[in-house]
């Protein structure tokens, strides 16, 4: 892991960009001298150069005593995409404009994207846990599809917060039954890209004994800011 930039922010959080082979990412760490628990924060459009609201979420979480890391996994953010991925995205845009069904198109590129992203996250996790300022345990927050796969294959993930927006491939819907860690799931009731019935069915499928669903009115990007406070309490119960 090679750090390429470093900035001390107003809230005391240290923000550092890094590269790990071909993987670009950002690490936010709190002021505390003690090794911090780690939260992996994922988004399907990448996190290292993400939208301001996602960076704000990472900074908020780090200021409360967590190390937070985000990467551009394979095919996400500025990472190169295959010709097939680009064609699938073009087909998706065309189908959405025409009002045609899109699930088959989503399945054709989200499934492979998830399977390519998870090894990058595991490689990053190995490197992060070798840093003296990070002590574990490890949580996950964000993109549900990759989070399900990562939690299914990675025993170091001890709790997860999932955003129930976006398409979840059939393979991950089946893997949800294997997930037994504590879960906090955020659902936007009027998410234009994710039918609530599908999200509720997935919530039922999770094998966790402790799973909580928070549903809020509004569209895909309308998650209320106060959910960050509830997320902090959730991770505080399981990672601190």
mmCIF file with all atom_site columns, C-alpha atoms in Angstrom, residues 100-240:
data_model
loop_
_atom_site.group_PDB
_atom_site.id
_atom_site.type_symbol
_atom_site.label_atom_id
_atom_site.label_alt_id
_atom_site.label_comp_id
_atom_site.label_asym_id
_atom_site.label_entity_id
_atom_site.label_seq_id
_atom_site.pdbx_PDB_ins_code
_atom_site.Cartn_x
_atom_site.Cartn_y
_atom_site.Cartn_z
_atom_site.occupancy
_atom_site.B_iso_or_equiv
_atom_site.pdbx_formal_charge
_atom_site.auth_seq_id
_atom_site.auth_comp_id
_atom_site.auth_asym_id
_atom_site.auth_atom_id
_atom_site.pdbx_PDB_model_num
ATOM 1   C CA . UNK A 1 100 ? -38.256 -1.968  -21.560 1.00 0.00 ? 100 UNK A CA 1
ATOM 2   C CA . UNK A 1 101 ? -37.454 -4.588  -18.858 1.00 0.00 ? 101 UNK A CA 1
ATOM 3   C CA . UNK A 1 102 ? -33.904 -4.205  -17.560 1.00 0.00 ? 102 UNK A CA 1
ATOM 4   C CA . UNK A 1 103 ? -33.364 -7.044  -15.044 1.00 0.00 ? 103 UNK A CA 1
ATOM 5   C CA . UNK A 1 104 ? -31.665 -9.321  -17.570 1.00 0.00 ? 104 UNK A CA 1
ATOM 6   C CA . UNK A 1 105 ? -29.256 -6.549  -18.545 1.00 0.00 ? 105 UNK A CA 1
ATOM 7   C CA . UNK A 1 106 ? -28.500 -5.772  -14.894 1.00 0.00 ? 106 UNK A CA 1
ATOM 8   C CA . UNK A 1 107 ? -27.814 -9.441  -14.251 1.00 0.00 ? 107 UNK A CA 1
ATOM 9   C CA . UNK A 1 108 ? -25.390 -9.601  -17.187 1.00 0.00 ? 108 UNK A CA 1
ATOM 10  C CA . UNK A 1 109 ? -22.981 -7.030  -15.788 1.00 0.00 ? 109 UNK A CA 1
ATOM 11  C CA . UNK A 1 110 ? -23.716 -6.542  -12.071 1.00 0.00 ? 110 UNK A CA 1
ATOM 12  C CA . UNK A 1 111 ? -23.056 -10.220 -11.314 1.00 0.00 ? 111 UNK A CA 1
ATOM 13  C CA . UNK A 1 112 ? -19.557 -10.258 -12.882 1.00 0.00 ? 112 UNK A CA 1
ATOM 14  C CA . UNK A 1 113 ? -18.845 -6.817  -11.406 1.00 0.00 ? 113 UNK A CA 1
ATOM 15  C CA . UNK A 1 114 ? -19.539 -8.115  -7.892  1.00 0.00 ? 114 UNK A CA 1
ATOM 16  C CA . UNK A 1 115 ? -17.296 -11.153 -8.343  1.00 0.00 ? 115 UNK A CA 1
ATOM 17  C CA . UNK A 1 116 ? -14.448 -8.977  -9.651  1.00 0.00 ? 116 UNK A CA 1
ATOM 18  C CA . UNK A 1 117 ? -14.860 -6.409  -6.871  1.00 0.00 ? 117 UNK A CA 1
ATOM 19  C CA . UNK A 1 118 ? -14.724 -8.761  -3.884  1.00 0.00 ? 118 UNK A CA 1
ATOM 20  C CA . UNK A 1 119 ? -11.099 -9.966  -4.379  1.00 0.00 ? 119 UNK A CA 1
ATOM 21  C CA . UNK A 1 120 ? -9.994  -6.317  -4.573  1.00 0.00 ? 120 UNK A CA 1
ATOM 22  C CA . UNK A 1 121 ? -11.757 -5.650  -1.279  1.00 0.00 ? 121 UNK A CA 1
ATOM 23  C CA . UNK A 1 122 ? -10.096 -8.659  0.336   1.00 0.00 ? 122 UNK A CA 1
ATOM 24  C CA . UNK A 1 123 ? -6.661  -7.553  -0.886  1.00 0.00 ? 123 UNK A CA 1
ATOM 25  C CA . UNK A 1 124 ? -7.341  -4.085  0.510   1.00 0.00 ? 124 UNK A CA 1
ATOM 26  C CA . UNK A 1 125 ? -8.528  -5.514  3.817   1.00 0.00 ? 125 UNK A CA 1
ATOM 27  C CA . UNK A 1 126 ? -5.298  -7.511  4.181   1.00 0.00 ? 126 UNK A CA 1
ATOM 28  C CA . UNK A 1 127 ? -3.227  -4.362  3.662   1.00 0.00 ? 127 UNK A CA 1
ATOM 29  C CA . UNK A 1 128 ? -5.342  -2.168  5.951   1.00 0.00 ? 128 UNK A CA 1
ATOM 30  C CA . UNK A 1 129 ? -5.212  -4.579  8.882   1.00 0.00 ? 129 UNK A CA 1
ATOM 31  C CA . UNK A 1 130 ? -1.403  -4.535  8.637   1.00 0.00 ? 130 UNK A CA 1
ATOM 32  C CA . UNK A 1 131 ? -1.366  -0.793  9.464   1.00 0.00 ? 131 UNK A CA 1
ATOM 33  C CA . UNK A 1 132 ? -0.601  0.033   13.123  1.00 0.00 ? 132 UNK A CA 1
ATOM 34  C CA . UNK A 1 133 ? -3.434  2.582   13.355  1.00 0.00 ? 133 UNK A CA 1
ATOM 35  C CA . UNK A 1 134 ? -6.061  -0.042  12.494  1.00 0.00 ? 134 UNK A CA 1
ATOM 36  C CA . UNK A 1 135 ? -6.858  -2.788  14.973  1.00 0.00 ? 135 UNK A CA 1
ATOM 37  C CA . UNK A 1 136 ? -10.172 -4.287  13.878  1.00 0.00 ? 136 UNK A CA 1
ATOM 38  C CA . UNK A 1 137 ? -12.833 -5.576  14.264  1.00 0.00 ? 137 UNK A CA 1
ATOM 39  C CA . UNK A 1 138 ? -14.176 -4.968  10.750  1.00 0.00 ? 138 UNK A CA 1
ATOM 40  C CA . UNK A 1 139 ? -17.538 -3.757  9.512   1.00 0.00 ? 139 UNK A CA 1
ATOM 41  C CA . UNK A 1 140 ? -18.982 -3.050  6.090   1.00 0.00 ? 140 UNK A CA 1
ATOM 42  C CA . UNK A 1 141 ? -21.241 -0.228  4.902   1.00 0.00 ? 141 UNK A CA 1
ATOM 43  C CA . UNK A 1 142 ? -22.813 0.496   1.535   1.00 0.00 ? 142 UNK A CA 1
ATOM 44  C CA . UNK A 1 143 ? -23.484 -1.322  -1.718  1.00 0.00 ? 143 UNK A CA 1
ATOM 45  C CA . UNK A 1 144 ? -25.645 -4.334  -0.874  1.00 0.00 ? 144 UNK A CA 1
ATOM 46  C CA . UNK A 1 145 ? -24.745 -6.646  -3.771  1.00 0.00 ? 145 UNK A CA 1
ATOM 47  C CA . UNK A 1 146 ? -20.997 -6.626  -3.133  1.00 0.00 ? 146 UNK A CA 1
ATOM 48  C CA . UNK A 1 147 ? -21.560 -6.541  0.641   1.00 0.00 ? 147 UNK A CA 1
ATOM 49  C CA . UNK A 1 148 ? -23.530 -9.794  0.559   1.00 0.00 ? 148 UNK A CA 1
ATOM 50  C CA . UNK A 1 149 ? -20.813 -11.535 -1.435  1.00 0.00 ? 149 UNK A CA 1
ATOM 51  C CA . UNK A 1 150 ? -18.025 -10.132 0.751   1.00 0.00 ? 150 UNK A CA 1
ATOM 52  C CA . UNK A 1 151 ? -19.783 -11.143 3.982   1.00 0.00 ? 151 UNK A CA 1
ATOM 53  C CA . UNK A 1 152 ? -20.401 -14.628 2.577   1.00 0.00 ? 152 UNK A CA 1
ATOM 54  C CA . UNK A 1 153 ? -16.716 -15.301 1.825   1.00 0.00 ? 153 UNK A CA 1
ATOM 55  C CA . UNK A 1 154 ? -14.925 -13.069 4.353   1.00 0.00 ? 154 UNK A CA 1
ATOM 56  C CA . UNK A 1 155 ? -15.173 -14.136 8.032   1.00 0.00 ? 155 UNK A CA 1
ATOM 57  C CA . UNK A 1 156 ? -13.451 -10.950 9.218   1.00 0.00 ? 156 UNK A CA 1
ATOM 58  C CA . UNK A 1 157 ? -16.624 -8.926  8.502   1.00 0.00 ? 157 UNK A CA 1
ATOM 59  C CA . UNK A 1 158 ? -18.484 -8.832  11.838  1.00 0.00 ? 158 UNK A CA 1
ATOM 60  C CA . UNK A 1 159 ? -21.384 -6.446  11.108  1.00 0.00 ? 159 UNK A CA 1
ATOM 61  C CA . UNK A 1 160 ? -22.782 -4.727  8.037   1.00 0.00 ? 160 UNK A CA 1
ATOM 62  C CA . UNK A 1 161 ? -24.960 -1.805  7.065   1.00 0.00 ? 161 UNK A CA 1
ATOM 63  C CA . UNK A 1 162 ? -26.557 -2.315  3.641   1.00 0.00 ? 162 UNK A CA 1
ATOM 64  C CA . UNK A 1 163 ? -28.222 0.260   1.410   1.00 0.00 ? 163 UNK A CA 1
ATOM 65  C CA . UNK A 1 164 ? -31.137 -1.536  -0.264  1.00 0.00 ? 164 UNK A CA 1
ATOM 66  C CA . UNK A 1 165 ? -30.883 0.393   -3.493  1.00 0.00 ? 165 UNK A CA 1
ATOM 67  C CA . UNK A 1 166 ? -29.776 -1.040  -6.796  1.00 0.00 ? 166 UNK A CA 1
ATOM 68  C CA . UNK A 1 167 ? -29.976 -4.427  -8.409  1.00 0.00 ? 167 UNK A CA 1
ATOM 69  C CA . UNK A 1 168 ? -28.899 -7.527  -6.450  1.00 0.00 ? 168 UNK A CA 1
ATOM 70  C CA . UNK A 1 169 ? -27.974 -10.477 -8.704  1.00 0.00 ? 169 UNK A CA 1
ATOM 71  C CA . UNK A 1 170 ? -29.670 -13.857 -8.250  1.00 0.00 ? 170 UNK A CA 1
ATOM 72  C CA . UNK A 1 171 ? -26.484 -15.421 -6.864  1.00 0.00 ? 171 UNK A CA 1
ATOM 73  C CA . UNK A 1 172 ? -26.318 -12.843 -4.064  1.00 0.00 ? 172 UNK A CA 1
ATOM 74  C CA . UNK A 1 173 ? -30.012 -13.283 -3.286  1.00 0.00 ? 173 UNK A CA 1
ATOM 75  C CA . UNK A 1 174 ? -29.230 -16.946 -2.605  1.00 0.00 ? 174 UNK A CA 1
ATOM 76  C CA . UNK A 1 175 ? -26.063 -16.074 -0.651  1.00 0.00 ? 175 UNK A CA 1
ATOM 77  C CA . UNK A 1 176 ? -28.152 -13.831 1.605   1.00 0.00 ? 176 UNK A CA 1
ATOM 78  C CA . UNK A 1 177 ? -29.387 -16.965 3.361   1.00 0.00 ? 177 UNK A CA 1
ATOM 79  C CA . UNK A 1 178 ? -25.791 -17.675 4.472   1.00 0.00 ? 178 UNK A CA 1
ATOM 80  C CA . UNK A 1 179 ? -25.351 -14.266 6.106   1.00 0.00 ? 179 UNK A CA 1
ATOM 81  C CA . UNK A 1 180 ? -25.640 -14.477 9.901   1.00 0.00 ? 180 UNK A CA 1
ATOM 82  C CA . UNK A 1 181 ? -23.808 -11.340 11.081  1.00 0.00 ? 181 UNK A CA 1
ATOM 83  C CA . UNK A 1 182 ? -25.786 -8.394  12.558  1.00 0.00 ? 182 UNK A CA 1
ATOM 84  C CA . UNK A 1 183 ? -27.335 -6.235  9.821   1.00 0.00 ? 183 UNK A CA 1
ATOM 85  C CA . UNK A 1 184 ? -28.762 -2.733  9.526   1.00 0.00 ? 184 UNK A CA 1
ATOM 86  C CA . UNK A 1 185 ? -30.573 -2.272  6.203   1.00 0.00 ? 185 UNK A CA 1
ATOM 87  C CA . UNK A 1 186 ? -31.674 1.111   4.855   1.00 0.00 ? 186 UNK A CA 1
ATOM 88  C CA . UNK A 1 187 ? -34.540 1.173   2.358   1.00 0.00 ? 187 UNK A CA 1
ATOM 89  C CA . UNK A 1 188 ? -35.840 4.179   0.456   1.00 0.00 ? 188 UNK A CA 1
ATOM 90  C CA . UNK A 1 189 ? -39.552 3.439   0.120   1.00 0.00 ? 189 UNK A CA 1
ATOM 91  C CA . UNK A 1 190 ? -39.907 5.216   -3.231  1.00 0.00 ? 190 UNK A CA 1
ATOM 92  C CA . UNK A 1 191 ? -36.577 4.157   -4.773  1.00 0.00 ? 191 UNK A CA 1
ATOM 93  C CA . UNK A 1 192 ? -37.223 4.428   -8.477  1.00 0.00 ? 192 UNK A CA 1
ATOM 94  C CA . UNK A 1 193 ? -34.640 1.765   -9.352  1.00 0.00 ? 193 UNK A CA 1
ATOM 95  C CA . UNK A 1 194 ? -35.363 -0.832  -6.678  1.00 0.00 ? 194 UNK A CA 1
ATOM 96  C CA . UNK A 1 195 ? -38.899 -2.190  -6.132  1.00 0.00 ? 195 UNK A CA 1
ATOM 97  C CA . UNK A 1 196 ? -39.563 -2.268  -2.393  1.00 0.00 ? 196 UNK A CA 1
ATOM 98  C CA . UNK A 1 197 ? -41.113 -5.751  -2.601  1.00 0.00 ? 197 UNK A CA 1
ATOM 99  C CA . UNK A 1 198 ? -37.807 -7.143  -3.853  1.00 0.00 ? 198 UNK A CA 1
ATOM 100 C CA . UNK A 1 199 ? -35.914 -5.429  -1.024  1.00 0.00 ? 199 UNK A CA 1
ATOM 101 C CA . UNK A 1 200 ? -38.365 -6.767  1.564   1.00 0.00 ? 200 UNK A CA 1
ATOM 102 C CA . UNK A 1 201 ? -38.043 -10.295 0.181   1.00 0.00 ? 201 UNK A CA 1
ATOM 103 C CA . UNK A 1 202 ? -34.275 -10.011 0.455   1.00 0.00 ? 202 UNK A CA 1
ATOM 104 C CA . UNK A 1 203 ? -34.570 -8.773  4.037   1.00 0.00 ? 203 UNK A CA 1
ATOM 105 C CA . UNK A 1 204 ? -36.575 -11.901 4.856   1.00 0.00 ? 204 UNK A CA 1
ATOM 106 C CA . UNK A 1 205 ? -33.941 -14.094 3.201   1.00 0.00 ? 205 UNK A CA 1
ATOM 107 C CA . UNK A 1 206 ? -31.027 -12.993 5.392   1.00 0.00 ? 206 UNK A CA 1
ATOM 108 C CA . UNK A 1 207 ? -30.104 -15.638 7.957   1.00 0.00 ? 207 UNK A CA 1
ATOM 109 C CA . UNK A 1 208 ? -29.072 -13.136 10.643  1.00 0.00 ? 208 UNK A CA 1
ATOM 110 C CA . UNK A 1 209 ? -30.761 -13.365 14.029  1.00 0.00 ? 209 UNK A CA 1
ATOM 111 C CA . UNK A 1 210 ? -30.167 -9.634  14.491  1.00 0.00 ? 210 UNK A CA 1
ATOM 112 C CA . UNK A 1 211 ? -31.334 -7.677  11.465  1.00 0.00 ? 211 UNK A CA 1
ATOM 113 C CA . UNK A 1 212 ? -32.978 -4.273  11.460  1.00 0.00 ? 212 UNK A CA 1
ATOM 114 C CA . UNK A 1 213 ? -34.766 -2.546  8.582   1.00 0.00 ? 213 UNK A CA 1
ATOM 115 C CA . UNK A 1 214 ? -35.143 1.234   8.427   1.00 0.00 ? 214 UNK A CA 1
ATOM 116 C CA . UNK A 1 215 ? -37.519 2.422   5.701   1.00 0.00 ? 215 UNK A CA 1
ATOM 117 C CA . UNK A 1 216 ? -37.740 6.114   4.820   1.00 0.00 ? 216 UNK A CA 1
ATOM 118 C CA . UNK A 1 217 ? -39.893 7.957   2.314   1.00 0.00 ? 217 UNK A CA 1
ATOM 119 C CA . UNK A 1 218 ? -38.176 9.306   -0.774  1.00 0.00 ? 218 UNK A CA 1
ATOM 120 C CA . UNK A 1 219 ? -36.117 8.316   -3.777  1.00 0.00 ? 219 UNK A CA 1
ATOM 121 C CA . UNK A 1 220 ? -32.765 6.607   -4.215  1.00 0.00 ? 220 UNK A CA 1
ATOM 122 C CA . UNK A 1 221 ? -30.547 9.431   -2.927  1.00 0.00 ? 221 UNK A CA 1
ATOM 123 C CA . UNK A 1 222 ? -32.934 10.654  -0.237  1.00 0.00 ? 222 UNK A CA 1
ATOM 124 C CA . UNK A 1 223 ? -31.631 8.694   2.761   1.00 0.00 ? 223 UNK A CA 1
ATOM 125 C CA . UNK A 1 224 ? -31.972 11.041  5.765   1.00 0.00 ? 224 UNK A CA 1
ATOM 126 C CA . UNK A 1 225 ? -28.787 12.238  7.393   1.00 0.00 ? 225 UNK A CA 1
ATOM 127 C CA . UNK A 1 226 ? -29.985 11.060  10.822  1.00 0.00 ? 226 UNK A CA 1
ATOM 128 C CA . UNK A 1 227 ? -29.520 7.485   9.624   1.00 0.00 ? 227 UNK A CA 1
ATOM 129 C CA . UNK A 1 228 ? -25.786 8.101   10.064  1.00 0.00 ? 228 UNK A CA 1
ATOM 130 C CA . UNK A 1 229 ? -26.402 8.546   13.787  1.00 0.00 ? 229 UNK A CA 1
ATOM 131 C CA . UNK A 1 230 ? -28.285 5.256   13.957  1.00 0.00 ? 230 UNK A CA 1
ATOM 132 C CA . UNK A 1 231 ? -25.517 3.628   11.929  1.00 0.00 ? 231 UNK A CA 1
ATOM 133 C CA . UNK A 1 232 ? -22.952 4.886   14.431  1.00 0.00 ? 232 UNK A CA 1
ATOM 134 C CA . UNK A 1 233 ? -24.926 3.315   17.278  1.00 0.00 ? 233 UNK A CA 1
ATOM 135 C CA . UNK A 1 234 ? -25.247 0.045   15.338  1.00 0.00 ? 234 UNK A CA 1
ATOM 136 C CA . UNK A 1 235 ? -21.514 -0.235  14.648  1.00 0.00 ? 235 UNK A CA 1
ATOM 137 C CA . UNK A 1 236 ? -20.749 0.905   18.171  1.00 0.00 ? 236 UNK A CA 1
ATOM 138 C CA . UNK A 1 237 ? -22.602 -2.121  19.535  1.00 0.00 ? 237 UNK A CA 1
ATOM 139 C CA . UNK A 1 238 ? -20.703 -4.571  17.353  1.00 0.00 ? 238 UNK A CA 1
ATOM 140 C CA . UNK A 1 239 ? -17.271 -3.091  16.604  1.00 0.00 ? 239 UNK A CA 1
ATOM 141 C CA . UNK A 1 240 ? -16.337 -1.234  19.803  1.00 0.00 ? 240 UNK A CA 1
#
